[in-house]
Tab-separated table of C-alpha atoms (C1' of nucleotides) in Angstrom:
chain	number	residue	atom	x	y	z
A	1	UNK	CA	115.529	9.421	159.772
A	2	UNK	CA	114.052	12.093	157.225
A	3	UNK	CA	112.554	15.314	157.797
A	4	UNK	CA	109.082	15.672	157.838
A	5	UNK	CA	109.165	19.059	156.767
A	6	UNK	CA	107.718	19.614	152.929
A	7	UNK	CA	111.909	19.463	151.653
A	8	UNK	CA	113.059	23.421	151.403
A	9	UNK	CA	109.146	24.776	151.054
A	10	UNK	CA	110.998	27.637	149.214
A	11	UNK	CA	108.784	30.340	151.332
A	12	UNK	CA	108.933	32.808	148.094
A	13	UNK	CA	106.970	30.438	145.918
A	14	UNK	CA	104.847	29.656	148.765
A	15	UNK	CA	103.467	33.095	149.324
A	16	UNK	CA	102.545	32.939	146.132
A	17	UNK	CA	100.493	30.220	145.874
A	18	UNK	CA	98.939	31.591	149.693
A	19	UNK	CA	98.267	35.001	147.679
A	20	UNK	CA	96.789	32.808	144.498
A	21	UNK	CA	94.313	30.761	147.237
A	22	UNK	CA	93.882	34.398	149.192
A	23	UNK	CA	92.644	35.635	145.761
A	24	UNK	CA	90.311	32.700	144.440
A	25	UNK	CA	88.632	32.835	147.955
A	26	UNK	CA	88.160	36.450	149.686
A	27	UNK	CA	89.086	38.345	146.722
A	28	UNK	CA	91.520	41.479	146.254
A	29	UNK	CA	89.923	43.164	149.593
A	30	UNK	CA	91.749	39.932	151.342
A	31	UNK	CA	94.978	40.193	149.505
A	32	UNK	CA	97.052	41.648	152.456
A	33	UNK	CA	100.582	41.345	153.019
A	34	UNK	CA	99.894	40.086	156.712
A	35	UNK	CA	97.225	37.978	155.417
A	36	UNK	CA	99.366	36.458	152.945
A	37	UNK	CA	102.398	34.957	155.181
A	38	UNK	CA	99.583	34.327	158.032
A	39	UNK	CA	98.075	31.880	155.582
A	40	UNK	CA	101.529	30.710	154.661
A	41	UNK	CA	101.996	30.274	158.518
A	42	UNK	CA	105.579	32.708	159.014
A	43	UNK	CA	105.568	35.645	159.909
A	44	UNK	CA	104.717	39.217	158.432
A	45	UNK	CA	108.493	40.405	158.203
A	46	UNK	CA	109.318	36.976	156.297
A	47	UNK	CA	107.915	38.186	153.076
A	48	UNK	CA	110.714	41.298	153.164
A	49	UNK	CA	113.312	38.974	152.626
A	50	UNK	CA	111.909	37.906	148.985
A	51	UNK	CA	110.014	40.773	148.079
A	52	UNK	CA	111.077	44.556	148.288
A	53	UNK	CA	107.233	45.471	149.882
A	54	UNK	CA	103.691	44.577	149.348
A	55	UNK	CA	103.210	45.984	146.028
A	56	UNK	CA	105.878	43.680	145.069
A	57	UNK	CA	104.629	41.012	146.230
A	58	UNK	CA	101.371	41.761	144.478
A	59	UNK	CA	103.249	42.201	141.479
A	60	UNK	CA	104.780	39.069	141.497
A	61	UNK	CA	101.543	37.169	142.378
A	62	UNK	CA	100.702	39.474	139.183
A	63	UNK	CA	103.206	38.040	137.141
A	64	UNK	CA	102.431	34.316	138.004
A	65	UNK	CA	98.876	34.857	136.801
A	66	UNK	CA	99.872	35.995	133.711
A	67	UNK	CA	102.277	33.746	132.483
A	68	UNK	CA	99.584	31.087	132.951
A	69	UNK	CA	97.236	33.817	130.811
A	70	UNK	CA	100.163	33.254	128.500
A	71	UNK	CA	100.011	29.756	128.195
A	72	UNK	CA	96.512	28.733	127.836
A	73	UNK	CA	97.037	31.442	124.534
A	74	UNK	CA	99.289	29.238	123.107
A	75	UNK	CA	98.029	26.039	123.608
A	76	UNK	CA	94.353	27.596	122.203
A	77	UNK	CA	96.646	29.728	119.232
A	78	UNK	CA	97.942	25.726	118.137
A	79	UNK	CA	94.853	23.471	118.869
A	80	UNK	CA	92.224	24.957	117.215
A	81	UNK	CA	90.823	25.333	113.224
A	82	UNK	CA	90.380	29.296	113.729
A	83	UNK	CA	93.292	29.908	116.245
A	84	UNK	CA	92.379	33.515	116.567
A	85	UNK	CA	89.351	32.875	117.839
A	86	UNK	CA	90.479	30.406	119.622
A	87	UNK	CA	92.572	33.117	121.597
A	88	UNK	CA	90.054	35.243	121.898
A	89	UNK	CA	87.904	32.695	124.182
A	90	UNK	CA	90.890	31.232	125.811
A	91	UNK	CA	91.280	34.948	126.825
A	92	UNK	CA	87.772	36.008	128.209
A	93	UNK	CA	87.511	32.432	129.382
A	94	UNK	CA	90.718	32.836	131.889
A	95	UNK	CA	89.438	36.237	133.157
A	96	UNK	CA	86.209	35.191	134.348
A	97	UNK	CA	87.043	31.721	135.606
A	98	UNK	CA	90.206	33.783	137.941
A	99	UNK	CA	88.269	37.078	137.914
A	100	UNK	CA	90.097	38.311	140.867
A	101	UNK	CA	93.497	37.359	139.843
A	102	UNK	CA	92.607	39.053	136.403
A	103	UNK	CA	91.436	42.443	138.137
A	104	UNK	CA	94.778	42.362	140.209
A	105	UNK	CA	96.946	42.307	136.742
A	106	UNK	CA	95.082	44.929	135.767
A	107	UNK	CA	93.761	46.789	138.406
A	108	UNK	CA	95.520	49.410	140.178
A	109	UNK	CA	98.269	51.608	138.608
A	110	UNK	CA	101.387	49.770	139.963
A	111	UNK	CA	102.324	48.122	136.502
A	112	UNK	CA	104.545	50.459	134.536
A	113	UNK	CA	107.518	49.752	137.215
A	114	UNK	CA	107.139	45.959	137.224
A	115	UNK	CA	109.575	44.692	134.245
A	116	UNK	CA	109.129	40.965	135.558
A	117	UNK	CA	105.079	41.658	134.619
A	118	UNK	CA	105.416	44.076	131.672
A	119	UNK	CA	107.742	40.541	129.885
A	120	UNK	CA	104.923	38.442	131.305
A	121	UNK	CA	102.660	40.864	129.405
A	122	UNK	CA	104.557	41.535	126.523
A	123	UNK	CA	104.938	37.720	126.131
A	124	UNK	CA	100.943	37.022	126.057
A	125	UNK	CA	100.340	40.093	123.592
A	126	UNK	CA	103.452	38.553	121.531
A	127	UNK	CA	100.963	35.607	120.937
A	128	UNK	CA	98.184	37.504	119.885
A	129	UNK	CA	100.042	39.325	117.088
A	130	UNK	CA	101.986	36.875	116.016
A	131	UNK	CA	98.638	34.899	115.371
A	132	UNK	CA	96.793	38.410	113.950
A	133	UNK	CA	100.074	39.093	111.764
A	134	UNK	CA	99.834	35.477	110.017
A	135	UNK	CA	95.481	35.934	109.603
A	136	UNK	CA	95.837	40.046	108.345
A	137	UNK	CA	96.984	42.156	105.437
A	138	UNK	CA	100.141	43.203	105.964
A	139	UNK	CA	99.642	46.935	106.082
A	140	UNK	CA	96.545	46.279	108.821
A	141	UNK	CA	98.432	43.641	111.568
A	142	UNK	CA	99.830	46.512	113.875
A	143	UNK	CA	96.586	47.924	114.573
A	144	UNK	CA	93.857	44.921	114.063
A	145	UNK	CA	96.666	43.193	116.837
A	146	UNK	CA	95.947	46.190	119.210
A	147	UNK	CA	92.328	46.831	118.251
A	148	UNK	CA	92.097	42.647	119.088
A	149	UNK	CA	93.907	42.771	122.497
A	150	UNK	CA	91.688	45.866	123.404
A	151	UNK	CA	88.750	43.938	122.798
A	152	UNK	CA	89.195	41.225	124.456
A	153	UNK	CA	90.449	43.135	127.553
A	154	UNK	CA	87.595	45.321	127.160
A	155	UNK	CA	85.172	42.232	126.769
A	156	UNK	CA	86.557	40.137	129.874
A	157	UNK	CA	86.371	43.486	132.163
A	158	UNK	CA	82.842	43.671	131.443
A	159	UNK	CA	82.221	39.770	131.816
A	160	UNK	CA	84.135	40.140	134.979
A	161	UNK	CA	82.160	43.092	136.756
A	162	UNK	CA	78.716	41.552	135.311
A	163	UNK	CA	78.609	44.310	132.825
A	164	UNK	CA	77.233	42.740	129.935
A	165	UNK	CA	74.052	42.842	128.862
A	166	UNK	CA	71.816	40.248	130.513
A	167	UNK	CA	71.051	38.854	127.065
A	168	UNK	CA	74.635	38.089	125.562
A	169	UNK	CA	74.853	34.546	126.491
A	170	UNK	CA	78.357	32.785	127.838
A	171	UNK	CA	81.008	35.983	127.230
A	172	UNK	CA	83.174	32.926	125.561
A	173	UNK	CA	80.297	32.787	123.066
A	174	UNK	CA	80.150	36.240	122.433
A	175	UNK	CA	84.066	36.902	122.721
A	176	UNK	CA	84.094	34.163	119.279
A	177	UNK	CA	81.450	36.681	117.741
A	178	UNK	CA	83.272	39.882	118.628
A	179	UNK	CA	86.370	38.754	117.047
A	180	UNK	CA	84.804	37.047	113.803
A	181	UNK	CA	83.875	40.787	113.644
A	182	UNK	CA	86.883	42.290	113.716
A	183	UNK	CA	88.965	39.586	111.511
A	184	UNK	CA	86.231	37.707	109.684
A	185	UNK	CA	88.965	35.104	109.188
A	186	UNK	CA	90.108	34.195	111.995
B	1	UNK	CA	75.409	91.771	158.038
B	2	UNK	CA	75.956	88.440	156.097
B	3	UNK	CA	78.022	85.673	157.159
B	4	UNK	CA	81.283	85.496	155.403
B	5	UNK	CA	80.893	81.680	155.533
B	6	UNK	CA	80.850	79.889	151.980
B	7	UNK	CA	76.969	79.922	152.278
B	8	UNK	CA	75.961	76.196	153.017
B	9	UNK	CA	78.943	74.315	151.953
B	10	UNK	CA	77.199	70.837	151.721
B	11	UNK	CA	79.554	68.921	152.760
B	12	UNK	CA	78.767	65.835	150.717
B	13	UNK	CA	79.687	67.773	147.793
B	14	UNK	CA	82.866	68.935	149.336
B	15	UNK	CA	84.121	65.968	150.139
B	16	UNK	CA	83.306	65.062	146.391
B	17	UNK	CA	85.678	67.916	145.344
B	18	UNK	CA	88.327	66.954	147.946
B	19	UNK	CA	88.322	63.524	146.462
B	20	UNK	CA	88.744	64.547	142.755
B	21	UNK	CA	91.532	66.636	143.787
B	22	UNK	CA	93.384	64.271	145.504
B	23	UNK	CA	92.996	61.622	142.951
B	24	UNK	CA	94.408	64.783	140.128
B	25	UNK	CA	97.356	65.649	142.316
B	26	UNK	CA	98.168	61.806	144.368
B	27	UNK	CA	96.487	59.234	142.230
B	28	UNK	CA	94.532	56.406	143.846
B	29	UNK	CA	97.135	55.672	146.380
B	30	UNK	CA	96.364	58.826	148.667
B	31	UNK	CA	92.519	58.638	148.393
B	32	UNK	CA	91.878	57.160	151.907
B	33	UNK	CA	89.133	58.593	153.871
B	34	UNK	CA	91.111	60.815	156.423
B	35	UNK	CA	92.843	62.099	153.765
B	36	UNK	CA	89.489	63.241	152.220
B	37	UNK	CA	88.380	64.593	155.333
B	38	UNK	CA	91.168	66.587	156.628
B	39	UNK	CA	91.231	68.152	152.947
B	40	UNK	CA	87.912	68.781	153.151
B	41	UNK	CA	88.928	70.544	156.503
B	42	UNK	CA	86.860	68.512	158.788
B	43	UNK	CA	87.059	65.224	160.784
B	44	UNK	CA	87.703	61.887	159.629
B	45	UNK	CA	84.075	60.584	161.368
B	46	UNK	CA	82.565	63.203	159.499
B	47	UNK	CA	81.997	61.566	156.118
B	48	UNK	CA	79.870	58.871	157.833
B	49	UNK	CA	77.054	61.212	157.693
B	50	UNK	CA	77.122	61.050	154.049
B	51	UNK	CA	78.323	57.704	153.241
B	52	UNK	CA	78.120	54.371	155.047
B	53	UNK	CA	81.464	53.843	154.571
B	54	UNK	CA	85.044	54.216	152.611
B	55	UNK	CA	83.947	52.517	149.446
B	56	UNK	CA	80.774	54.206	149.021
B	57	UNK	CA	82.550	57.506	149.176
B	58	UNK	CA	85.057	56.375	146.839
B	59	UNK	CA	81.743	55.318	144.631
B	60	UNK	CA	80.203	58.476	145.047
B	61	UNK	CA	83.467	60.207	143.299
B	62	UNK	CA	83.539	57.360	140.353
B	63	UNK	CA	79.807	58.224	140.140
B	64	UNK	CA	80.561	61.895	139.502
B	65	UNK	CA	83.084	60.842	137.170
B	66	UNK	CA	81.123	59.237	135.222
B	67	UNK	CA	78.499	61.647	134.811
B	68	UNK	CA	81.535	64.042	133.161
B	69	UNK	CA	82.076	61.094	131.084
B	70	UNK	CA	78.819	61.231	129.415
B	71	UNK	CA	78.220	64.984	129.367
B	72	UNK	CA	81.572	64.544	127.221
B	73	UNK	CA	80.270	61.392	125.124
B	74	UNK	CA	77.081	63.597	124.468
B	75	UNK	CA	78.520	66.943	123.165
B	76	UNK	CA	81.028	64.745	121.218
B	77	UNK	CA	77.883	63.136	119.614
B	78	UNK	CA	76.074	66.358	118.663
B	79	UNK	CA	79.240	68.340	117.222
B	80	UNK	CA	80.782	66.475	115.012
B	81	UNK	CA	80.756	65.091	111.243
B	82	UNK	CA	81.812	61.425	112.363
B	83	UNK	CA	80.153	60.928	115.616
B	84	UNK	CA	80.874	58.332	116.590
B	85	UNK	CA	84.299	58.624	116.123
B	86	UNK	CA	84.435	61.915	117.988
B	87	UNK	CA	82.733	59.763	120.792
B	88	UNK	CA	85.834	57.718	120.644
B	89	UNK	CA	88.224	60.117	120.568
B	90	UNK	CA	86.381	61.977	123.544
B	91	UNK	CA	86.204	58.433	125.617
B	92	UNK	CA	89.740	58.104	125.133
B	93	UNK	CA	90.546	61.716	125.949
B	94	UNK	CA	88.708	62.015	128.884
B	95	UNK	CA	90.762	58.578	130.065
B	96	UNK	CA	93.893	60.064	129.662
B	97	UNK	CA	92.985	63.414	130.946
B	98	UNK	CA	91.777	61.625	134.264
B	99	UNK	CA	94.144	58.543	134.601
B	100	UNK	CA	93.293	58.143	137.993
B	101	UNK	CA	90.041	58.785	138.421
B	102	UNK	CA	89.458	56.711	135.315
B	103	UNK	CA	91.289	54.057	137.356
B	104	UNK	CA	88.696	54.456	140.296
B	105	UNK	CA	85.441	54.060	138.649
B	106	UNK	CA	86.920	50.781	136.383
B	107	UNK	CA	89.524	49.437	138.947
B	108	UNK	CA	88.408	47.980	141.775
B	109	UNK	CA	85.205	45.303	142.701
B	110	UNK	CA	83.245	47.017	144.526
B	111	UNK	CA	81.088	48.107	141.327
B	112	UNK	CA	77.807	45.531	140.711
B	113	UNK	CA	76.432	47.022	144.297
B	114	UNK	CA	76.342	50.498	143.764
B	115	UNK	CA	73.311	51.729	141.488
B	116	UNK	CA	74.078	55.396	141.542
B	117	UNK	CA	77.262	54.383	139.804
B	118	UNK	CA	75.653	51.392	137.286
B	119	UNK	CA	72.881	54.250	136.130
B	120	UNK	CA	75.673	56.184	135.257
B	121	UNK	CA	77.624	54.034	133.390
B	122	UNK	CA	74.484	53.027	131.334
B	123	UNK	CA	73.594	56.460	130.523
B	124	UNK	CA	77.265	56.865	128.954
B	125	UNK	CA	76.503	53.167	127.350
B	126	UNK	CA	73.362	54.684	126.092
B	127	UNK	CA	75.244	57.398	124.239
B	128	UNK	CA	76.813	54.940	122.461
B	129	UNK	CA	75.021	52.618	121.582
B	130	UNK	CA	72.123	54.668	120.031
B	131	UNK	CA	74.745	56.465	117.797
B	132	UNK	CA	75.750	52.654	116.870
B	133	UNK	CA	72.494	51.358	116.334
B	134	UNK	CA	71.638	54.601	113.551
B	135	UNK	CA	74.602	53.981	111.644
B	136	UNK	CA	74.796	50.249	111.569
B	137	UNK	CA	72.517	47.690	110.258
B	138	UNK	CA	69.840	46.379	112.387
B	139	UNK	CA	70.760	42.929	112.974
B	140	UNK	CA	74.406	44.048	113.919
B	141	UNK	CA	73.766	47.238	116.358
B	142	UNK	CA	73.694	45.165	119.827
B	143	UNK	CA	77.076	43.317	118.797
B	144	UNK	CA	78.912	45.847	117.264
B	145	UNK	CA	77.812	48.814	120.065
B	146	UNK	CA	79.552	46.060	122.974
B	147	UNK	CA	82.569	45.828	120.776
B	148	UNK	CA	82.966	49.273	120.226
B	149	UNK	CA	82.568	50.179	123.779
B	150	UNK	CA	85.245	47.314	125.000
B	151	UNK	CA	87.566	48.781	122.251
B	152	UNK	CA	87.066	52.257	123.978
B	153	UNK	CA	87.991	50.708	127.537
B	154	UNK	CA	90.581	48.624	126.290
B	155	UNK	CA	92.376	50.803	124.756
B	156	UNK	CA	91.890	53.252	127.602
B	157	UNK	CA	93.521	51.158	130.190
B	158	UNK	CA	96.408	50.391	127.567
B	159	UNK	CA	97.153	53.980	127.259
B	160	UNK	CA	96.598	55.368	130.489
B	161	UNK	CA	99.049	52.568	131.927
B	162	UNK	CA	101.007	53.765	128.957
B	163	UNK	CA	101.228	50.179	127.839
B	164	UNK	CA	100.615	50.842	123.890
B	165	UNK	CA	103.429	50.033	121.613
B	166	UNK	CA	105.406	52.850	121.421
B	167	UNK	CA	104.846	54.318	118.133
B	168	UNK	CA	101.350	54.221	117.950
B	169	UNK	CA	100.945	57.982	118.019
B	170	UNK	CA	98.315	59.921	120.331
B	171	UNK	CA	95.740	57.434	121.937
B	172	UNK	CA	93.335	59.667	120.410
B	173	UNK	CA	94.209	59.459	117.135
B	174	UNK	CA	94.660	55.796	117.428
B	175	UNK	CA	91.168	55.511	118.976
B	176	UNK	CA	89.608	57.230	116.015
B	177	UNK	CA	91.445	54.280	113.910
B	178	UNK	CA	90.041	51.888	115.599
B	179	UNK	CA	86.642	52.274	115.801
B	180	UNK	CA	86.764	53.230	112.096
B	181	UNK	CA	88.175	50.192	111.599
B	182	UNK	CA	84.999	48.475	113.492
B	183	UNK	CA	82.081	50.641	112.191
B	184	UNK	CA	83.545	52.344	108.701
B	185	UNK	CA	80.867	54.646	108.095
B	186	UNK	CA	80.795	55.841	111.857
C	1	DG	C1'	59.811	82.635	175.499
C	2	DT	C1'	61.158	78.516	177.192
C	3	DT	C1'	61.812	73.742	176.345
C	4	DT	C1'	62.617	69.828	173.347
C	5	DT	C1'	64.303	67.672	169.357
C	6	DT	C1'	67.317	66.907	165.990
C	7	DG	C1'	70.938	67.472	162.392
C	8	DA	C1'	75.770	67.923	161.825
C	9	DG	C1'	79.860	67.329	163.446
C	10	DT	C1'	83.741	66.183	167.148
C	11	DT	C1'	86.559	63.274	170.539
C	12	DG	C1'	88.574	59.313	171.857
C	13	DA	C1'	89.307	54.711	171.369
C	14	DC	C1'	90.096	50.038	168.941
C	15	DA	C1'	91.638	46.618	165.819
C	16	DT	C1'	94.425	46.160	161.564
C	17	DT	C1'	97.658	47.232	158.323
C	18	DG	C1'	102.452	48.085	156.094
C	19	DT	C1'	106.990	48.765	157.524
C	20	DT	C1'	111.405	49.233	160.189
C	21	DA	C1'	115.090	48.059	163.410
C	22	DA	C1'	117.017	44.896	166.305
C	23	DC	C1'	117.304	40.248	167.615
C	24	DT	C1'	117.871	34.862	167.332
C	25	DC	C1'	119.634	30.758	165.846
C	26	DA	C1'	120.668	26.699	162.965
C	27	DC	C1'	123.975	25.362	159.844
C	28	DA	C1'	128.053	25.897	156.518
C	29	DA	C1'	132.964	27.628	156.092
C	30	DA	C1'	137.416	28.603	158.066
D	1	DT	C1'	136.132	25.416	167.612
D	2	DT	C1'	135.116	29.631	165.970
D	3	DT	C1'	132.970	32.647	162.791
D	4	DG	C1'	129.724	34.064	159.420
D	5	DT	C1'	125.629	34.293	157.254
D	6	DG	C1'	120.938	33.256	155.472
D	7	DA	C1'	116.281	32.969	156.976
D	8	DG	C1'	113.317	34.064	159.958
D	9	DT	C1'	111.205	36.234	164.582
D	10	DT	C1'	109.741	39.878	168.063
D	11	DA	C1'	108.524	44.326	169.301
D	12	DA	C1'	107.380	48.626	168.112
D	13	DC	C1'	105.662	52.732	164.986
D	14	DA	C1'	102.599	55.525	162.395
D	15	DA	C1'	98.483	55.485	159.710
D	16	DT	C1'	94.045	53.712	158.435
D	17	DG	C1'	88.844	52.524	158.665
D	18	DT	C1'	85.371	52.385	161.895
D	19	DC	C1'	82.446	52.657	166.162
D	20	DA	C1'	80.224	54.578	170.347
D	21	DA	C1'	79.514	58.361	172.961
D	22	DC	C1'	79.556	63.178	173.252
D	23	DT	C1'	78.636	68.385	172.033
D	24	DC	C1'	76.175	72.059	170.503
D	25	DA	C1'	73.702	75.288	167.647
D	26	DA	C1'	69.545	76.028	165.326
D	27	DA	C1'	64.667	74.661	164.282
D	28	DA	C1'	60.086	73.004	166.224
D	29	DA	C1'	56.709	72.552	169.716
D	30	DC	C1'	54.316	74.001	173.403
DNA sequence: GTTTTTGAGTTGACATTGTTAACTCACAAA
DNA sequence: TTTGTGAGTTAACAATGTCAACTCAAAAAC
C-alpha cells in the first residue's frame, strides 16, 4: 500500500514556495518566519534546520526570485529582433507583475552577505552585459551595461511604488523607450 | 529664574532626531518604535500622540530625509557649471552619505499612502526635471528627466549595497558619467 | 480664586514575533 | 536487538507594536 503523503515534500523547498504564495498575497508585511512554516503546516523551529534564521530564509526566497528574473532575461535576450530591448521589458515587466518579490531582492540591506543571491545577481547582470557588450563600442560597454541595469532598476522601482507619472503609459512601453535612449540600437 | 529645561522640546521633532540617529549609528534594523522612544528619553506609548502608528513615524523620518535631499539637489543646481551633473553627483552623494536612511524612504511599501512623503519626493523630482527640460529639447524633456532620475536611484541602490563592479571608481564620479552619457550637454 | 477641561505623557497589559534549549520518535546501521 | 541520527516538536524567553485606562500639570471658564 503507498503513502499518501506528497513522496519526501522536501520541507526546504516547500517553505519556499509558502514564502513565494505569502509574498504574491499579503505582501512583505506578511513574510514572517512563523507565518511561513504555519502556511507550510510544521512548525516554527522546523525552518532552523534548513535555514541559519529568518533573514536567511528571506534570502533564499530572495534568491529563487531572481534566478527566475534571470531566466525570463535570457529567453527575451534570444527571442527577440532588438534583444536589448527586449531585456529591458522582460525586466520592468517581472518587477511589476511580482512587485513584492522584487522589493524583497532589493529591499532591505541584508544582501552583501548572501553569496547564494549576489551569483543569482551577478548571473542576471551577466546577461545584460553580455547583450550591451555585443550592441556597444567597445570602449563604452562597461558603463552603458551599468548605466542600462541602473535604469531599468530605477524604472521598475518607480513602476512598482506607482511612481511614474500618471501619463507614461504601460512602464513595459516606456522601459522600450528609455532604453532606445540610451543604446539607440538596441 | 528660567527653567533649565530645553525650552519646549516638541517632542515630534525629537523623536525625528532620535530616529535619524539611530538609523546613522544601527541602520534600519534597530529603528523600532521603543527604540525611538527610550532614545528620545520617554515612553514607548508616547509617540502615539504624534503618529498613528510605527510606519507613519518611520514616514515622518523618510519625509525629513527627503526634504535634505532636495535642499541638496537645489544648491547643487544653482552652483555649478554643469548642473545637472552636479545634481547627480549630489543625489548620489547624499545616498551614500545616508545609506540607511536612503534605504528607509526607498525600501519598504508603505510609500503611495503617505502624502507628506510623495510632496516631498516631487519637489526633489521637480528639481530635476526643470533643469532637464532647459537643457534638452522639447519633445524629449518628460522622457529623458524619468531616465535620468531612475539612473540616479539605480545607481544609488547599486552603490550603497556596494554592488557596483569593483573598479568603477567613486559612485560619484561614476554618476557624473552617466548622466553625461544620457544628457551630453547637461 | 476655585473649578473644569484638556493636552501630554505614563502604566500595565496583550498578542505576536524571532530564537533557543531540550525533547521525541521513526527509521537506517551495527 | 541495540544504537544512532535526521527531522521535527514543545515549551519557554525576551522584545516588539499597540491598546485602554490612568495621572497630572497647566490653561480656560466661571
Amino acid at each position: 500500500m503507498s503513502t499518501q503523503k506528497p513522496a519526501k515534500p522536501e520541507l526546504r523547498s516547500v517553505l519556499l514556495q509558502a514564502g513565494r504564495e505569502i509574498l504574491a498575497a499579503d505582501g512583505m508585511a506578511g513574510l514572517g518566519l512563523r507565518a511561513v512554516t504555519r502556511r507550510a503546516g510544521v512548525s516554527p523551529t522546523a525552518a532552523y534546520r534548513y535555514f541559519a534564521d529568518r533573514e536567511h530564509l528571506l534570502a533564499a526566497i530572495a534568491t529563487s526570485g531572481v534566478w527566475e528574473l534571470t531566466a525570463d532575461l535570457e529567453t527575451a535576450d534570444r527571442s527577440a529582433a532588438e534583444p536589448l530591448i527586449a531585456q529591458g521589458v522582460a525586466y520592468v515587466h517581472f518587477a511589476t507583475a511580482n512587485a513584492a518579490l522584487y522589493r524583497l531582492i532589493f529591499g532591505p540591506e541584508r544582501l552583501a552577505h548572501y553569496p547564494e543571491l549576489e551569483n543569482a545577481l551577478a548571473a542576471a547582470y551577466g546577461i545584460l552585459a553580455a547583450r550591451v557588450a555585443k550592441t556597444v563600442a567597445p570602449g563604452e560597454a562597461e558603463d552603458k551595461s551599468l548605466a542600462c541595469w541602473c535604469l531599468m532598476h530605477g524604472l521598475a522601482s518607480l513602476a512598482i511604488d506607482t511612481r511614474l507619472p500618471s501619463d507614461s503609459g504601460m512602464p513595459e512601453a516606456l522601459a522600450a523607450r528609455l532604453v532606445k535612449a540610451l543604446v539607440p540600437r538596441g
